[in-house]
mmCIF file of C-alpha atoms in Angstrom:
data_model
loop_
_atom_site.group_PDB
_atom_site.id
_atom_site.type_symbol
_atom_site.label_atom_id
_atom_site.label_comp_id
_atom_site.label_asym_id
_atom_site.label_seq_id
_atom_site.Cartn_x
_atom_site.Cartn_y
_atom_site.Cartn_z
ATOM 1 C CA SER A 4 3.076 -17.562 -4.397
ATOM 2 C CA SER A 5 2.387 -15.107 -1.595
ATOM 3 C CA GLU A 6 5.608 -13.142 -1.449
ATOM 4 C CA LEU A 7 7.334 -10.202 -3.090
ATOM 5 C CA THR A 8 11.087 -9.931 -2.528
ATOM 6 C CA GLN A 9 13.136 -6.722 -2.561
ATOM 7 C CA ASP A 10 16.761 -5.994 -1.700
ATOM 8 C CA PRO A 11 16.812 -4.292 1.726
ATOM 9 C CA SER A 12 19.118 -1.479 0.649
ATOM 10 C CA VAL A 13 20.589 0.094 -2.457
ATOM 11 C CA SER A 14 22.851 3.087 -2.899
ATOM 12 C CA VAL A 15 23.497 5.358 -5.870
ATOM 13 C CA ALA A 16 25.763 8.293 -6.558
ATOM 14 C CA LEU A 17 24.062 11.611 -7.143
ATOM 15 C CA GLY A 18 23.059 11.933 -10.789
ATOM 16 C CA ARG A 19 23.588 8.279 -11.616
ATOM 17 C CA THR A 20 21.040 5.619 -12.527
ATOM 18 C CA VAL A 21 19.728 3.043 -10.083
ATOM 19 C CA ARG A 22 17.420 0.059 -10.492
ATOM 20 C CA ILE A 23 15.333 -1.358 -7.651
ATOM 21 C CA THR A 24 13.875 -4.813 -8.222
ATOM 22 C CA CYS A 25 10.923 -6.813 -6.933
ATOM 23 C CA GLN A 26 10.586 -10.544 -7.462
ATOM 24 C CA GLY A 27 7.522 -12.712 -7.064
ATOM 25 C CA ASP A 28 5.707 -15.481 -8.860
ATOM 26 C CA SER A 29 2.481 -13.480 -9.068
ATOM 27 C CA LEU A 30 4.281 -10.826 -11.125
ATOM 28 C CA ARG A 31 3.992 -13.186 -14.085
ATOM 29 C CA LYS A 32 0.237 -12.444 -13.965
ATOM 30 C CA TYR A 33 -0.138 -9.037 -12.293
ATOM 31 C CA TYR A 34 1.786 -5.819 -12.780
ATOM 32 C CA ALA A 35 3.585 -4.267 -9.834
ATOM 33 C CA SER A 36 3.110 -0.777 -8.503
ATOM 34 C CA TRP A 37 5.824 1.221 -6.755
ATOM 35 C CA TYR A 38 5.640 3.594 -3.784
ATOM 36 C CA LEU A 39 8.102 6.052 -2.329
ATOM 37 C CA GLN A 40 7.960 6.727 1.399
ATOM 38 C CA LYS A 41 9.919 9.306 3.341
ATOM 39 C CA PRO A 42 10.136 9.292 7.157
ATOM 40 C CA GLY A 43 6.922 10.363 8.822
ATOM 41 C CA GLN A 44 4.978 10.469 5.563
ATOM 42 C CA ALA A 45 2.409 8.286 3.866
ATOM 43 C CA PRO A 46 3.522 6.286 0.814
ATOM 44 C CA ILE A 47 3.301 7.986 -2.576
ATOM 45 C CA LEU A 48 2.547 6.123 -5.807
ATOM 46 C CA VAL A 49 5.354 6.643 -8.347
ATOM 47 C CA ILE A 50 4.821 3.895 -10.954
ATOM 48 C CA TYR A 51 1.934 1.553 -11.788
ATOM 49 C CA GLY A 52 1.309 -0.921 -14.570
ATOM 50 C CA LYS A 53 3.746 -1.345 -17.407
ATOM 51 C CA ASN A 54 5.273 2.119 -16.979
ATOM 52 C CA ASN A 55 2.669 4.660 -15.867
ATOM 53 C CA ARG A 56 3.498 7.706 -13.770
ATOM 54 C CA PRO A 57 0.858 9.626 -11.813
ATOM 55 C CA SER A 58 0.652 13.332 -12.393
ATOM 56 C CA GLY A 59 3.462 15.163 -10.625
ATOM 57 C CA ILE A 60 5.956 12.286 -10.596
ATOM 58 C CA PRO A 61 9.180 13.252 -12.406
ATOM 59 C CA ASP A 62 9.988 11.393 -15.619
ATOM 60 C CA ARG A 63 13.292 10.194 -14.159
ATOM 61 C CA PHE A 64 11.149 7.449 -12.570
ATOM 62 C CA SER A 65 10.314 4.546 -14.872
ATOM 63 C CA GLY A 66 9.111 0.973 -14.558
ATOM 64 C CA SER A 67 9.619 -2.285 -16.399
ATOM 65 C CA SER A 68 8.814 -5.937 -16.002
ATOM 66 C CA SER A 69 10.190 -9.273 -17.208
ATOM 67 C CA GLY A 70 9.012 -12.672 -16.107
ATOM 68 C CA ASN A 71 8.724 -12.717 -12.317
ATOM 69 C CA THR A 72 10.658 -9.486 -11.808
ATOM 70 C CA ALA A 73 9.459 -5.890 -11.784
ATOM 71 C CA SER A 74 11.931 -3.013 -11.736
ATOM 72 C CA LEU A 75 11.856 0.639 -10.796
ATOM 73 C CA THR A 76 14.564 2.724 -12.432
ATOM 74 C CA ILE A 77 15.588 6.218 -11.394
ATOM 75 C CA THR A 78 17.631 7.881 -14.138
ATOM 76 C CA GLY A 79 19.727 10.706 -12.717
ATOM 77 C CA ALA A 80 18.991 10.189 -9.022
ATOM 78 C CA GLN A 81 18.486 13.319 -6.963
ATOM 79 C CA ALA A 82 19.077 13.864 -3.259
ATOM 80 C CA GLU A 83 15.332 14.102 -2.702
ATOM 81 C CA ASP A 84 14.895 10.573 -4.070
ATOM 82 C CA GLU A 85 16.462 9.153 -0.910
ATOM 83 C CA ALA A 86 13.599 7.173 0.623
ATOM 84 C CA ASP A 87 12.149 3.733 1.171
ATOM 85 C CA TYR A 88 10.634 2.133 -1.918
ATOM 86 C CA TYR A 89 7.964 -0.557 -1.811
ATOM 87 C CA CYS A 90 6.539 -2.719 -4.564
ATOM 88 C CA ASN A 91 2.972 -3.996 -4.402
ATOM 89 C CA SER A 92 0.800 -6.371 -6.355
ATOM 90 C CA ARG A 93 -1.725 -9.158 -5.874
ATOM 91 C CA ASP A 94 -1.047 -12.825 -5.172
ATOM 92 C CA ASN A 95 -1.795 -15.510 -7.743
ATOM 93 C CA SER A 96 -5.320 -16.020 -6.414
ATOM 94 C CA GLY A 97 -6.067 -12.353 -7.003
ATOM 95 C CA ASN A 98 -7.763 -12.146 -3.613
ATOM 96 C CA HIS A 99 -4.913 -10.719 -1.576
ATOM 97 C CA ARG A 100 -2.515 -7.822 -1.965
ATOM 98 C CA LEU A 101 1.189 -8.126 -1.262
ATOM 99 C CA PHE A 102 3.935 -5.671 -0.377
ATOM 100 C CA GLY A 103 7.612 -6.243 -0.858
ATOM 101 C CA GLY A 104 9.755 -5.783 2.230
ATOM 102 C CA GLY A 105 10.969 -2.412 1.002
ATOM 103 C CA THR A 106 14.273 -1.078 -0.331
ATOM 104 C CA LYS A 107 16.061 1.768 1.406
ATOM 105 C CA LEU A 108 17.647 3.972 -1.251
ATOM 106 C CA THR A 109 20.655 6.041 -0.244
ATOM 107 C CA VAL A 110 21.839 8.807 -2.579
ATOM 108 C CA LEU A 111 25.545 9.399 -2.062
ATOM 109 C CA GLN B 16 -10.401 16.283 -5.030
ATOM 110 C CA VAL B 17 -10.999 13.107 -3.029
ATOM 111 C CA LYS B 18 -9.334 12.873 0.363
ATOM 112 C CA LEU B 19 -9.100 10.128 2.966
ATOM 113 C CA GLN B 20 -8.857 10.747 6.704
ATOM 114 C CA GLU B 21 -8.332 8.129 9.389
ATOM 115 C CA SER B 22 -9.799 8.566 12.858
ATOM 116 C CA GLY B 23 -10.076 6.566 16.056
ATOM 117 C CA PRO B 24 -8.404 5.945 19.415
ATOM 118 C CA GLY B 25 -4.647 6.265 19.484
ATOM 119 C CA LEU B 26 -4.339 3.905 22.446
ATOM 120 C CA VAL B 27 -5.891 0.449 22.797
ATOM 121 C CA LYS B 28 -5.489 -1.984 25.687
ATOM 122 C CA PRO B 29 -4.072 -5.472 25.081
ATOM 123 C CA SER B 30 -6.751 -8.060 24.267
ATOM 124 C CA GLY B 31 -9.100 -5.254 23.243
ATOM 125 C CA THR B 32 -10.448 -4.355 19.809
ATOM 126 C CA LEU B 33 -8.845 -1.704 17.626
ATOM 127 C CA SER B 34 -11.490 0.305 15.752
ATOM 128 C CA LEU B 35 -10.663 2.852 13.080
ATOM 129 C CA THR B 36 -12.710 4.780 10.561
ATOM 130 C CA CYS B 37 -11.682 6.250 7.222
ATOM 131 C CA SER B 38 -13.764 9.188 6.025
ATOM 132 C CA VAL B 39 -13.960 9.787 2.289
ATOM 133 C CA SER B 40 -14.456 13.423 1.296
ATOM 134 C CA GLY B 41 -14.818 14.988 -2.124
ATOM 135 C CA GLY B 42 -16.212 11.860 -3.757
ATOM 136 C CA SER B 43 -18.550 8.907 -3.333
ATOM 137 C CA ILE B 44 -17.553 5.738 -1.525
ATOM 138 C CA SER B 45 -19.848 3.847 -3.877
ATOM 139 C CA LYS B 46 -17.477 4.094 -6.847
ATOM 140 C CA SER B 47 -16.100 0.889 -8.355
ATOM 141 C CA VAL B 48 -12.964 0.804 -6.286
ATOM 142 C CA TRP B 49 -11.526 -1.185 -3.405
ATOM 143 C CA TRP B 50 -11.157 0.518 -0.017
ATOM 144 C CA ASN B 51 -8.131 -0.779 1.854
ATOM 145 C CA TRP B 52 -6.348 -0.774 5.198
ATOM 146 C CA VAL B 53 -2.547 -0.954 5.386
ATOM 147 C CA ARG B 54 -0.369 -0.740 8.486
ATOM 148 C CA GLN B 55 3.282 -0.112 9.270
ATOM 149 C CA PRO B 56 4.847 -1.025 12.628
ATOM 150 C CA PRO B 57 7.488 1.446 13.806
ATOM 151 C CA GLY B 58 10.666 1.030 11.756
ATOM 152 C CA LYS B 59 9.198 -1.771 9.634
ATOM 153 C CA GLY B 60 7.595 -2.257 6.233
ATOM 154 C CA LEU B 61 4.067 -1.967 4.919
ATOM 155 C CA GLU B 62 1.540 -4.732 5.604
ATOM 156 C CA TRP B 63 -1.779 -5.054 3.781
ATOM 157 C CA LEU B 64 -4.655 -5.832 6.166
ATOM 158 C CA GLY B 65 -7.658 -6.121 3.918
ATOM 159 C CA GLU B 66 -10.128 -4.423 1.578
ATOM 160 C CA ILE B 67 -13.789 -3.937 0.830
ATOM 161 C CA ALA B 68 -15.379 -3.322 -2.543
ATOM 162 C CA HIS B 69 -18.253 -0.975 -3.332
ATOM 163 C CA ASN B 70 -20.569 -4.009 -3.399
ATOM 164 C CA GLY B 71 -19.482 -5.146 0.076
ATOM 165 C CA ARG B 72 -17.182 -7.963 -0.981
ATOM 166 C CA THR B 73 -14.179 -8.283 1.344
ATOM 167 C CA ASN B 74 -10.689 -9.768 1.156
ATOM 168 C CA TYR B 75 -8.419 -10.122 4.172
ATOM 169 C CA ASN B 76 -4.748 -10.846 4.801
ATOM 170 C CA PRO B 77 -4.708 -14.599 5.546
ATOM 171 C CA SER B 78 -2.405 -14.080 8.532
ATOM 172 C CA LEU B 79 -4.954 -11.761 10.179
ATOM 173 C CA GLN B 80 -8.226 -13.052 8.770
ATOM 174 C CA SER B 81 -9.517 -14.418 12.071
ATOM 175 C CA ARG B 82 -9.164 -11.010 13.747
ATOM 176 C CA VAL B 83 -9.969 -8.465 11.011
ATOM 177 C CA THR B 84 -13.312 -7.071 9.909
ATOM 178 C CA ILE B 85 -13.753 -4.290 7.346
ATOM 179 C CA SER B 86 -17.126 -2.696 6.717
ATOM 180 C CA VAL B 87 -18.545 0.260 4.826
ATOM 181 C CA ASP B 88 -21.177 2.825 5.799
ATOM 182 C CA LYS B 89 -22.401 4.391 2.570
ATOM 183 C CA SER B 90 -24.685 6.831 4.393
ATOM 184 C CA LYS B 91 -21.659 8.376 6.109
ATOM 185 C CA ASN B 92 -19.229 7.888 3.200
ATOM 186 C CA GLN B 93 -16.927 5.973 5.530
ATOM 187 C CA PHE B 94 -15.354 2.557 5.857
ATOM 188 C CA SER B 95 -14.035 0.975 9.011
ATOM 189 C CA LEU B 96 -11.499 -1.458 10.390
ATOM 190 C CA LYS B 97 -11.893 -3.656 13.451
ATOM 191 C CA LEU B 98 -8.961 -5.716 14.694
ATOM 192 C CA ALA B 99 -9.745 -7.987 17.627
ATOM 193 C CA SER B 100 -7.564 -9.432 20.389
ATOM 194 C CA VAL B 101 -4.767 -6.917 19.884
ATOM 195 C CA THR B 102 -1.285 -7.253 21.328
ATOM 196 C CA ALA B 103 1.770 -5.004 21.353
ATOM 197 C CA ALA B 104 2.649 -6.428 17.931
ATOM 198 C CA ASP B 105 -0.362 -4.553 16.518
ATOM 199 C CA THR B 106 1.176 -1.193 17.430
ATOM 200 C CA ALA B 107 1.577 0.564 14.099
ATOM 201 C CA MET B 108 0.714 3.454 11.844
ATOM 202 C CA TYR B 109 -2.574 2.533 10.178
ATOM 203 C CA TYR B 110 -3.373 3.890 6.713
ATOM 204 C CA CYS B 111 -6.544 3.751 4.674
ATOM 205 C CA ALA B 112 -6.081 3.701 0.911
ATOM 206 C CA ARG B 113 -8.094 3.561 -2.302
ATOM 207 C CA ALA B 114 -7.377 1.110 -5.102
ATOM 208 C CA PRO B 115 -9.050 1.140 -8.541
ATOM 209 C CA ASP B 116 -10.551 -2.162 -9.577
ATOM 210 C CA ALA B 117 -7.928 -4.209 -11.471
ATOM 211 C CA THR B 118 -10.011 -7.208 -12.521
ATOM 212 C CA VAL B 119 -9.617 -6.399 -16.215
ATOM 213 C CA THR B 120 -6.366 -4.419 -16.302
ATOM 214 C CA LEU B 121 -4.407 -6.694 -13.908
ATOM 215 C CA ILE B 122 -2.774 -3.490 -12.653
ATOM 216 C CA PRO B 123 -3.413 -3.353 -8.908
ATOM 217 C CA PHE B 124 -2.319 -0.134 -7.241
ATOM 218 C CA PHE B 125 -3.225 2.355 -4.524
ATOM 219 C CA ASP B 126 -3.877 5.776 -5.997
ATOM 220 C CA LEU B 127 -4.875 7.596 -2.827
ATOM 221 C CA TRP B 128 -3.732 7.324 0.784
ATOM 222 C CA GLY B 129 -4.794 8.867 4.059
ATOM 223 C CA GLN B 130 -2.172 10.546 6.216
ATOM 224 C CA GLY B 131 -2.224 7.663 8.698
ATOM 225 C CA ILE B 132 -3.006 7.309 12.380
ATOM 226 C CA LEU B 133 -0.677 5.901 14.998
ATOM 227 C CA VAL B 134 -2.257 3.276 17.218
ATOM 228 C CA THR B 135 -0.395 2.051 20.276
ATOM 229 C CA VAL B 136 -1.402 -1.120 22.113
ATOM 230 C CA SER B 137 -0.507 -0.742 25.762
ATOM 231 C CA SER B 138 -2.047 -1.071 29.187
#
């Protein structure tokens, strides 16, 4: 498969937990990585692999995966988490990279 | 600390060739990583364009393969993007990004991004 699917928008109340999902056949073989992007800024890696966070990423961000679905969970969402979130992985051939369409997270 | 910096013309004429360079500072471009180009049209999502490995192997987005060329200049610690026959649809923010090799781990990800350069296709 050559596609990763994300919900276009998700909202969460301040301090609550939100899960953003990414579906794709290639996720049965490859892990997803997750990026946060705020307006006018380059994407920032927040989760990669099973559940790895780069240095400086708060531990309220976590990742998980089951079958063809990868998930990014924010536990205790903060106002500064309002952003676009993109998942990324490779296709089944391993020769091409894919991005999901992005999920706009609104913190209410 | 490794940094990436895109450079090139911010305006390209329709049917022309878009040419961008990504300079790698603070580290060697010859490491076992993949050097990538990603773009983002205004108000839209991220699109992967292609990548080049330290050994010169390339992979391209199938939808753009006929128009995209990525190359590396080890002497200058740079890699480049050429996109031919551009139209207004190629107007976008263009990012260069580094990705560790995931052949064994099966964990593909971009660990470093440039700040991006806006390229407008217009006459």
